[in-house]
Amino acid sequence: EDKVVQSPLSLVVHEGDTVTLNCSYEVTNFRSLLWYKQEKKAPTFLFMLTSSGIEKKSGRLSSILDKKELFSILNITATQTGDSAIYLCAVDPRQGGSEKLVFGKGTKLTVNP
Amino acid sequence: KAGVTQTPRYLIKTRGQQVTLSCSPISGHRSVSWYQQTPGQGLQFLFEYFSETQRNKGNFPGRFSGRQFSNSRSEMNVSTLELGDSALYLCASSVGGLSYEQYFGPGTRLTVT
């Protein structure tokens, strides 16, 4: 069964701290890994990763994928209160020509002033 | 560009009833995906429609069905509602499918009593 596990489940930090969120996966045929940020309702897309070792960066956020060890990390530097959200990791395990997204349970990040 | 819209935003139904949720994708997006989000299970993929065809399906019972119209608008139907169907139902649209950047709507909060 395809599985995505995120850790930690929750994290409380102070503004200015750097955080690392983890996502490990077990899927039959890996196609891509995606990170989303969910604040109130709608998740918003952060990154899509398909190749190992290539860092994707957007401002203070960055992410990298390790297809050999089957995990990805999401780094947030100089955290701000606006980074408080649930961060979701999802994997697209393409099977027999069809796709589906398998999500982890998310990491709830709280950034205190 | 207008974002993804979902109607209604909130819904209360009783067990045994059926419900239809609606999703209007971003203009030009042909792929619409549906997800169920609950505190216990997290975000789970229901199905994806592309050009009026169901292209991908998650592991949900046949009570959950959907369709897509020629203007890419999509509806999701749940028949014979159960208490466990209480959840936030999110739809997302993209240009090409699950491994493309998906834009989520605000969701429909369904409560089954």
PDB file of C-alpha atoms in Angstrom:
ATOM      1  CA  GLU A   1       0.000   0.000   0.000  1.00  0.00           C
ATOM      2  CA  ASP A   2       1.312   3.421  -0.933  1.00  0.00           C
ATOM      3  CA  LYS A   3       2.237   5.446   2.119  1.00  0.00           C
ATOM      4  CA  VAL A   4       3.485   8.948   2.921  1.00  0.00           C
ATOM      5  CA  VAL A   5       4.688   9.747   6.432  1.00  0.00           C
ATOM      6  CA  GLN A   6       5.446  13.254   7.628  1.00  0.00           C
ATOM      7  CA  SER A   7       7.338  14.212  10.725  1.00  0.00           C
ATOM      8  CA  PRO A   8       7.093  15.827  13.110  1.00  0.00           C
ATOM      9  CA  LEU A   9       3.310  15.998  13.341  1.00  0.00           C
ATOM     10  CA  SER A  10       3.555  19.368  15.023  1.00  0.00           C
ATOM     11  CA  LEU A  11       6.246  21.881  15.742  1.00  0.00           C
ATOM     12  CA  VAL A  12       6.350  25.120  17.733  1.00  0.00           C
ATOM     13  CA  VAL A  13       9.185  27.567  17.111  1.00  0.00           C
ATOM     14  CA  HIS A  14      10.015  31.235  17.617  1.00  0.00           C
ATOM     15  CA  GLU A  15      10.272  33.794  14.867  1.00  0.00           C
ATOM     16  CA  GLY A  16      13.672  33.698  13.260  1.00  0.00           C
ATOM     17  CA  ASP A  17      14.229  29.992  13.829  1.00  0.00           C
ATOM     18  CA  THR A  18      14.990  27.615  10.971  1.00  0.00           C
ATOM     19  CA  VAL A  19      12.823  24.521  10.645  1.00  0.00           C
ATOM     20  CA  THR A  20      13.129  21.289   8.694  1.00  0.00           C
ATOM     21  CA  LEU A  21      10.052  19.258   7.872  1.00  0.00           C
ATOM     22  CA  ASN A  22      10.378  15.655   6.786  1.00  0.00           C
ATOM     23  CA  CYS A  23       8.434  13.518   4.352  1.00  0.00           C
ATOM     24  CA  SER A  24       9.189   9.858   3.693  1.00  0.00           C
ATOM     25  CA  TYR A  25       7.310   7.678   1.257  1.00  0.00           C
ATOM     26  CA  GLU A  26       6.783   4.134   0.077  1.00  0.00           C
ATOM     27  CA  VAL A  27       5.112   3.931  -3.307  1.00  0.00           C
ATOM     28  CA  THR A  28       5.092   1.461  -6.162  1.00  0.00           C
ATOM     29  CA  ASN A  29       6.021   3.780  -9.023  1.00  0.00           C
ATOM     30  CA  PHE A  30       7.199   7.209  -8.011  1.00  0.00           C
ATOM     31  CA  ARG A  31       6.424  10.034 -10.365  1.00  0.00           C
ATOM     32  CA  SER A  32       6.668  13.229  -8.318  1.00  0.00           C
ATOM     33  CA  LEU A  33       6.507  14.638  -4.805  1.00  0.00           C
ATOM     34  CA  LEU A  34       4.614  17.809  -4.011  1.00  0.00           C
ATOM     35  CA  TRP A  35       4.583  20.156  -1.044  1.00  0.00           C
ATOM     36  CA  TYR A  36       1.569  22.270  -0.098  1.00  0.00           C
ATOM     37  CA  LYS A  37       0.901  24.860   2.600  1.00  0.00           C
ATOM     38  CA  GLN A  38      -2.552  24.870   4.163  1.00  0.00           C
ATOM     39  CA  GLU A  39      -3.491  27.849   6.295  1.00  0.00           C
ATOM     40  CA  LYS A  40      -7.226  28.094   6.726  1.00  0.00           C
ATOM     41  CA  LYS A  41      -8.910  26.076   4.055  1.00  0.00           C
ATOM     42  CA  ALA A  42      -7.347  25.733   0.628  1.00  0.00           C
ATOM     43  CA  PRO A  43      -3.860  24.208   0.319  1.00  0.00           C
ATOM     44  CA  THR A  44      -1.519  26.269  -1.788  1.00  0.00           C
ATOM     45  CA  PHE A  45       1.157  24.732  -3.972  1.00  0.00           C
ATOM     46  CA  LEU A  46       4.777  25.184  -2.904  1.00  0.00           C
ATOM     47  CA  PHE A  47       7.009  22.804  -4.837  1.00  0.00           C
ATOM     48  CA  MET A  48       7.000  19.825  -7.129  1.00  0.00           C
ATOM     49  CA  LEU A  49      10.064  17.584  -7.068  1.00  0.00           C
ATOM     50  CA  THR A  50      10.869  14.872  -9.541  1.00  0.00           C
ATOM     51  CA  SER A  51      14.658  14.548  -9.533  1.00  0.00           C
ATOM     52  CA  SER A  52      17.000  13.647  -6.706  1.00  0.00           C
ATOM     53  CA  GLY A  53      19.445  16.155  -5.358  1.00  0.00           C
ATOM     54  CA  ILE A  54      18.093  19.225  -7.098  1.00  0.00           C
ATOM     55  CA  GLU A  55      17.054  21.871  -4.612  1.00  0.00           C
ATOM     56  CA  LYS A  56      13.980  23.914  -5.347  1.00  0.00           C
ATOM     57  CA  LYS A  57      13.933  27.332  -3.723  1.00  0.00           C
ATOM     58  CA  SER A  58      11.369  30.044  -3.242  1.00  0.00           C
ATOM     59  CA  GLY A  59      12.348  32.861  -0.942  1.00  0.00           C
ATOM     60  CA  ARG A  60      12.953  31.450   2.523  1.00  0.00           C
ATOM     61  CA  LEU A  61      11.571  28.041   1.566  1.00  0.00           C
ATOM     62  CA  SER A  62      13.550  25.277  -0.064  1.00  0.00           C
ATOM     63  CA  SER A  63      13.046  21.607  -0.674  1.00  0.00           C
ATOM     64  CA  ILE A  64      15.058  18.659  -1.861  1.00  0.00           C
ATOM     65  CA  LEU A  65      14.283  15.078  -2.795  1.00  0.00           C
ATOM     66  CA  ASP A  66      16.276  11.906  -2.197  1.00  0.00           C
ATOM     67  CA  LYS A  67      14.855   9.146  -4.406  1.00  0.00           C
ATOM     68  CA  LYS A  68      17.332   6.583  -3.143  1.00  0.00           C
ATOM     69  CA  GLU A  69      16.382   7.014   0.501  1.00  0.00           C
ATOM     70  CA  LEU A  70      12.760   7.863  -0.381  1.00  0.00           C
ATOM     71  CA  PHE A  71      12.354  11.127   1.437  1.00  0.00           C
ATOM     72  CA  SER A  72      12.110  14.845   0.999  1.00  0.00           C
ATOM     73  CA  ILE A  73      12.708  17.767   3.320  1.00  0.00           C
ATOM     74  CA  LEU A  74      11.203  21.215   3.371  1.00  0.00           C
ATOM     75  CA  ASN A  75      13.334  23.912   4.970  1.00  0.00           C
ATOM     76  CA  ILE A  76      12.078  27.263   6.140  1.00  0.00           C
ATOM     77  CA  THR A  77      14.694  29.777   7.253  1.00  0.00           C
ATOM     78  CA  ALA A  78      14.116  32.913   9.349  1.00  0.00           C
ATOM     79  CA  THR A  79      10.566  31.814  10.133  1.00  0.00           C
ATOM     80  CA  GLN A  80       7.803  34.389  10.471  1.00  0.00           C
ATOM     81  CA  THR A  81       4.391  34.158  12.151  1.00  0.00           C
ATOM     82  CA  GLY A  82       2.870  34.043   8.687  1.00  0.00           C
ATOM     83  CA  ASP A  83       4.567  30.687   8.133  1.00  0.00           C
ATOM     84  CA  SER A  84       2.228  29.140  10.713  1.00  0.00           C
ATOM     85  CA  ALA A  85       0.251  26.537   8.782  1.00  0.00           C
ATOM     86  CA  ILE A  86      -0.067  22.848   8.077  1.00  0.00           C
ATOM     87  CA  TYR A  87       2.499  21.682   5.548  1.00  0.00           C
ATOM     88  CA  LEU A  88       1.364  18.771   3.422  1.00  0.00           C
ATOM     89  CA  CYS A  89       3.501  16.404   1.424  1.00  0.00           C
ATOM     90  CA  ALA A  90       1.974  14.337  -1.381  1.00  0.00           C
ATOM     91  CA  VAL A  91       3.355  11.732  -3.734  1.00  0.00           C
ATOM     92  CA  ASP A  92       2.073  10.827  -7.185  1.00  0.00           C
ATOM     93  CA  PRO A  93       2.559   7.054  -7.530  1.00  0.00           C
ATOM     94  CA  ARG A  94       1.679   6.463 -11.142  1.00  0.00           C
ATOM     95  CA  GLN A  95       0.221   2.978 -11.582  1.00  0.00           C
ATOM     96  CA  GLY A  96      -0.775   1.441 -14.868  1.00  0.00           C
ATOM     97  CA  GLY A  97      -1.132   4.783 -16.567  1.00  0.00           C
ATOM     98  CA  SER A  98      -3.349   6.253 -13.889  1.00  0.00           C
ATOM     99  CA  GLU A  99      -2.393   8.727 -11.227  1.00  0.00           C
ATOM    100  CA  LYS A 100      -3.507   9.472  -7.744  1.00  0.00           C
ATOM    101  CA  LEU A 101      -2.054  11.661  -5.053  1.00  0.00           C
ATOM    102  CA  VAL A 102      -1.234  10.118  -1.679  1.00  0.00           C
ATOM    103  CA  PHE A 103      -0.958  12.713   1.083  1.00  0.00           C
ATOM    104  CA  GLY A 104       0.792  12.591   4.420  1.00  0.00           C
ATOM    105  CA  LYS A 105      -1.081  13.712   7.522  1.00  0.00           C
ATOM    106  CA  GLY A 106       0.790  16.999   7.518  1.00  0.00           C
ATOM    107  CA  THR A 107       3.072  18.888   9.886  1.00  0.00           C
ATOM    108  CA  LYS A 108       1.414  21.653  11.873  1.00  0.00           C
ATOM    109  CA  LEU A 109       3.906  24.484  12.261  1.00  0.00           C
ATOM    110  CA  THR A 110       3.293  27.242  14.791  1.00  0.00           C
ATOM    111  CA  VAL A 111       5.633  30.224  14.759  1.00  0.00           C
ATOM    112  CA  ASN A 112       5.404  32.364  17.873  1.00  0.00           C
ATOM    113  CA  PRO A 113       6.501  36.010  17.910  1.00  0.00           C
TER     114      PRO A 113
ATOM    115  CA  LYS B   1      -8.013  35.364 -13.096  1.00  0.00           C
ATOM    116  CA  ALA B   2     -10.746  34.082 -10.799  1.00  0.00           C
ATOM    117  CA  GLY B   3      -9.766  31.212  -8.508  1.00  0.00           C
ATOM    118  CA  VAL B   4     -11.440  27.880  -7.983  1.00  0.00           C
ATOM    119  CA  THR B   5     -14.911  28.250  -6.532  1.00  0.00           C
ATOM    120  CA  GLN B   6     -16.909  25.686  -4.638  1.00  0.00           C
ATOM    121  CA  THR B   7     -20.543  25.726  -3.650  1.00  0.00           C
ATOM    122  CA  PRO B   8     -22.025  25.454  -1.178  1.00  0.00           C
ATOM    123  CA  ARG B   9     -19.455  26.365   1.453  1.00  0.00           C
ATOM    124  CA  TYR B  10     -21.315  24.664   4.279  1.00  0.00           C
ATOM    125  CA  LEU B  11     -23.850  21.895   4.276  1.00  0.00           C
ATOM    126  CA  ILE B  12     -25.672  19.910   6.947  1.00  0.00           C
ATOM    127  CA  LYS B  13     -27.358  16.665   5.955  1.00  0.00           C
ATOM    128  CA  THR B  14     -28.802  13.680   7.776  1.00  0.00           C
ATOM    129  CA  ARG B  15     -27.775  10.058   7.421  1.00  0.00           C
ATOM    130  CA  GLY B  16     -29.204   8.351   4.372  1.00  0.00           C
ATOM    131  CA  GLN B  17     -29.595  11.520   2.346  1.00  0.00           C
ATOM    132  CA  GLN B  18     -27.564  12.358  -0.705  1.00  0.00           C
ATOM    133  CA  VAL B  19     -25.593  15.479  -1.493  1.00  0.00           C
ATOM    134  CA  THR B  20     -24.164  17.184  -4.577  1.00  0.00           C
ATOM    135  CA  LEU B  21     -21.197  19.526  -4.385  1.00  0.00           C
ATOM    136  CA  SER B  22     -20.085  21.804  -7.169  1.00  0.00           C
ATOM    137  CA  CYS B  23     -16.679  23.029  -8.295  1.00  0.00           C
ATOM    138  CA  SER B  24     -15.822  25.621 -10.929  1.00  0.00           C
ATOM    139  CA  PRO B  25     -12.185  25.469 -11.993  1.00  0.00           C
ATOM    140  CA  ILE B  26      -9.922  28.280 -13.060  1.00  0.00           C
ATOM    141  CA  SER B  27     -10.631  29.314 -16.616  1.00  0.00           C
ATOM    142  CA  GLY B  28      -8.600  27.211 -19.032  1.00  0.00           C
ATOM    143  CA  HIS B  29      -8.005  24.369 -16.570  1.00  0.00           C
ATOM    144  CA  ARG B  30      -9.284  21.051 -17.832  1.00  0.00           C
ATOM    145  CA  SER B  31      -8.393  18.852 -14.864  1.00  0.00           C
ATOM    146  CA  VAL B  32     -10.513  18.855 -11.713  1.00  0.00           C
ATOM    147  CA  SER B  33      -9.659  16.687  -8.722  1.00  0.00           C
ATOM    148  CA  TRP B  34     -11.659  16.050  -5.576  1.00  0.00           C
ATOM    149  CA  TYR B  35     -10.318  15.366  -2.091  1.00  0.00           C
ATOM    150  CA  GLN B  36     -11.774  14.541   1.294  1.00  0.00           C
ATOM    151  CA  GLN B  37     -10.074  15.962   4.362  1.00  0.00           C
ATOM    152  CA  THR B  38     -10.781  14.726   7.888  1.00  0.00           C
ATOM    153  CA  PRO B  39      -8.804  15.183  11.099  1.00  0.00           C
ATOM    154  CA  GLY B  40      -8.179  11.439  11.391  1.00  0.00           C
ATOM    155  CA  GLN B  41      -7.299  10.500   7.820  1.00  0.00           C
ATOM    156  CA  GLY B  42      -5.906  13.758   6.529  1.00  0.00           C
ATOM    157  CA  LEU B  43      -6.313  14.627   2.871  1.00  0.00           C
ATOM    158  CA  GLN B  44      -7.425  11.745   0.682  1.00  0.00           C
ATOM    159  CA  PHE B  45      -7.773  11.693  -3.086  1.00  0.00           C
ATOM    160  CA  LEU B  46     -11.242  10.890  -4.391  1.00  0.00           C
ATOM    161  CA  PHE B  47     -11.054  11.193  -8.181  1.00  0.00           C
ATOM    162  CA  GLU B  48      -9.847  13.311 -11.052  1.00  0.00           C
ATOM    163  CA  TYR B  49     -11.700  14.374 -14.178  1.00  0.00           C
ATOM    164  CA  PHE B  50     -10.162  15.606 -17.374  1.00  0.00           C
ATOM    165  CA  SER B  51     -12.154  16.648 -20.408  1.00  0.00           C
ATOM    166  CA  GLU B  52     -15.366  15.136 -19.020  1.00  0.00           C
ATOM    167  CA  THR B  53     -13.750  11.738 -18.335  1.00  0.00           C
ATOM    168  CA  GLN B  54     -12.884  10.259 -14.978  1.00  0.00           C
ATOM    169  CA  ARG B  55      -9.221   9.601 -15.400  1.00  0.00           C
ATOM    170  CA  ASN B  56      -8.124   8.574 -11.919  1.00  0.00           C
ATOM    171  CA  LYS B  57      -9.870   7.253  -8.842  1.00  0.00           C
ATOM    172  CA  GLY B  58      -8.936   6.840  -5.202  1.00  0.00           C
ATOM    173  CA  ASN B  59     -10.058   4.144  -2.780  1.00  0.00           C
ATOM    174  CA  PHE B  60     -13.558   5.268  -1.935  1.00  0.00           C
ATOM    175  CA  PRO B  61     -16.820   3.308  -2.123  1.00  0.00           C
ATOM    176  CA  GLY B  62     -19.183   3.618  -5.044  1.00  0.00           C
ATOM    177  CA  ARG B  63     -21.392   5.993  -3.045  1.00  0.00           C
ATOM    178  CA  PHE B  64     -18.933   8.674  -4.085  1.00  0.00           C
ATOM    179  CA  SER B  65     -19.275   9.668  -7.706  1.00  0.00           C
ATOM    180  CA  GLY B  66     -18.681  12.659  -9.863  1.00  0.00           C
ATOM    181  CA  ARG B  67     -18.901  14.113 -13.292  1.00  0.00           C
ATOM    182  CA  GLN B  68     -17.445  16.906 -15.339  1.00  0.00           C
ATOM    183  CA  PHE B  69     -19.240  19.080 -17.826  1.00  0.00           C
ATOM    184  CA  SER B  70     -18.022  20.428 -21.131  1.00  0.00           C
ATOM    185  CA  ASN B  71     -17.144  23.760 -19.500  1.00  0.00           C
ATOM    186  CA  SER B  72     -14.889  21.828 -17.047  1.00  0.00           C
ATOM    187  CA  ARG B  73     -17.176  22.490 -14.091  1.00  0.00           C
ATOM    188  CA  SER B  74     -17.448  19.413 -11.931  1.00  0.00           C
ATOM    189  CA  GLU B  75     -19.909  17.992  -9.483  1.00  0.00           C
ATOM    190  CA  MET B  76     -19.392  15.399  -6.808  1.00  0.00           C
ATOM    191  CA  ASN B  77     -22.229  13.318  -5.449  1.00  0.00           C
ATOM    192  CA  VAL B  78     -22.373  11.272  -2.264  1.00  0.00           C
ATOM    193  CA  SER B  79     -25.370   8.996  -1.851  1.00  0.00           C
ATOM    194  CA  THR B  80     -26.677   7.318   1.311  1.00  0.00           C
ATOM    195  CA  LEU B  81     -24.684   9.592   3.576  1.00  0.00           C
ATOM    196  CA  GLU B  82     -22.978   8.153   6.637  1.00  0.00           C
ATOM    197  CA  LEU B  83     -21.740   9.962   9.731  1.00  0.00           C
ATOM    198  CA  GLY B  84     -18.173   9.254   8.625  1.00  0.00           C
ATOM    199  CA  ASP B  85     -18.703  11.288   5.475  1.00  0.00           C
ATOM    200  CA  SER B  86     -18.521  14.470   7.561  1.00  0.00           C
ATOM    201  CA  ALA B  87     -15.466  16.222   6.212  1.00  0.00           C
ATOM    202  CA  LEU B  88     -14.078  19.134   4.271  1.00  0.00           C
ATOM    203  CA  TYR B  89     -14.360  18.390   0.555  1.00  0.00           C
ATOM    204  CA  LEU B  90     -11.801  20.193  -1.539  1.00  0.00           C
ATOM    205  CA  CYS B  91     -11.575  20.437  -5.248  1.00  0.00           C
ATOM    206  CA  ALA B  92      -8.524  21.496  -7.188  1.00  0.00           C
ATOM    207  CA  SER B  93      -7.969  22.394 -10.795  1.00  0.00           C
ATOM    208  CA  SER B  94      -4.888  22.263 -12.949  1.00  0.00           C
ATOM    209  CA  VAL B  95      -3.891  22.613 -16.549  1.00  0.00           C
ATOM    210  CA  GLY B  96      -2.936  19.020 -17.076  1.00  0.00           C
ATOM    211  CA  GLY B  97      -3.503  16.752 -14.089  1.00  0.00           C
ATOM    212  CA  LEU B  98      -2.291  15.680 -10.662  1.00  0.00           C
ATOM    213  CA  SER B  99       1.385  16.284 -11.227  1.00  0.00           C
ATOM    214  CA  TYR B 100       0.805  19.797 -12.408  1.00  0.00           C
ATOM    215  CA  GLU B 101       0.445  22.708 -10.041  1.00  0.00           C
ATOM    216  CA  GLN B 102      -3.004  22.345  -8.555  1.00  0.00           C
ATOM    217  CA  TYR B 103      -5.060  25.266  -7.343  1.00  0.00           C
ATOM    218  CA  PHE B 104      -7.434  24.430  -4.540  1.00  0.00           C
ATOM    219  CA  GLY B 105     -10.838  25.882  -3.851  1.00  0.00           C
ATOM    220  CA  PRO B 106     -11.972  26.928  -0.361  1.00  0.00           C
ATOM    221  CA  GLY B 107     -13.793  23.648   0.202  1.00  0.00           C
ATOM    222  CA  THR B 108     -17.269  22.569   1.221  1.00  0.00           C
ATOM    223  CA  ARG B 109     -17.704  21.662   4.872  1.00  0.00           C
ATOM    224  CA  LEU B 110     -20.199  18.772   5.011  1.00  0.00           C
ATOM    225  CA  THR B 111     -21.673  17.738   8.333  1.00  0.00           C
ATOM    226  CA  VAL B 112     -23.762  14.578   8.489  1.00  0.00           C
ATOM    227  CA  THR B 113     -25.989  14.191  11.544  1.00  0.00           C
TER     228      THR B 113
END
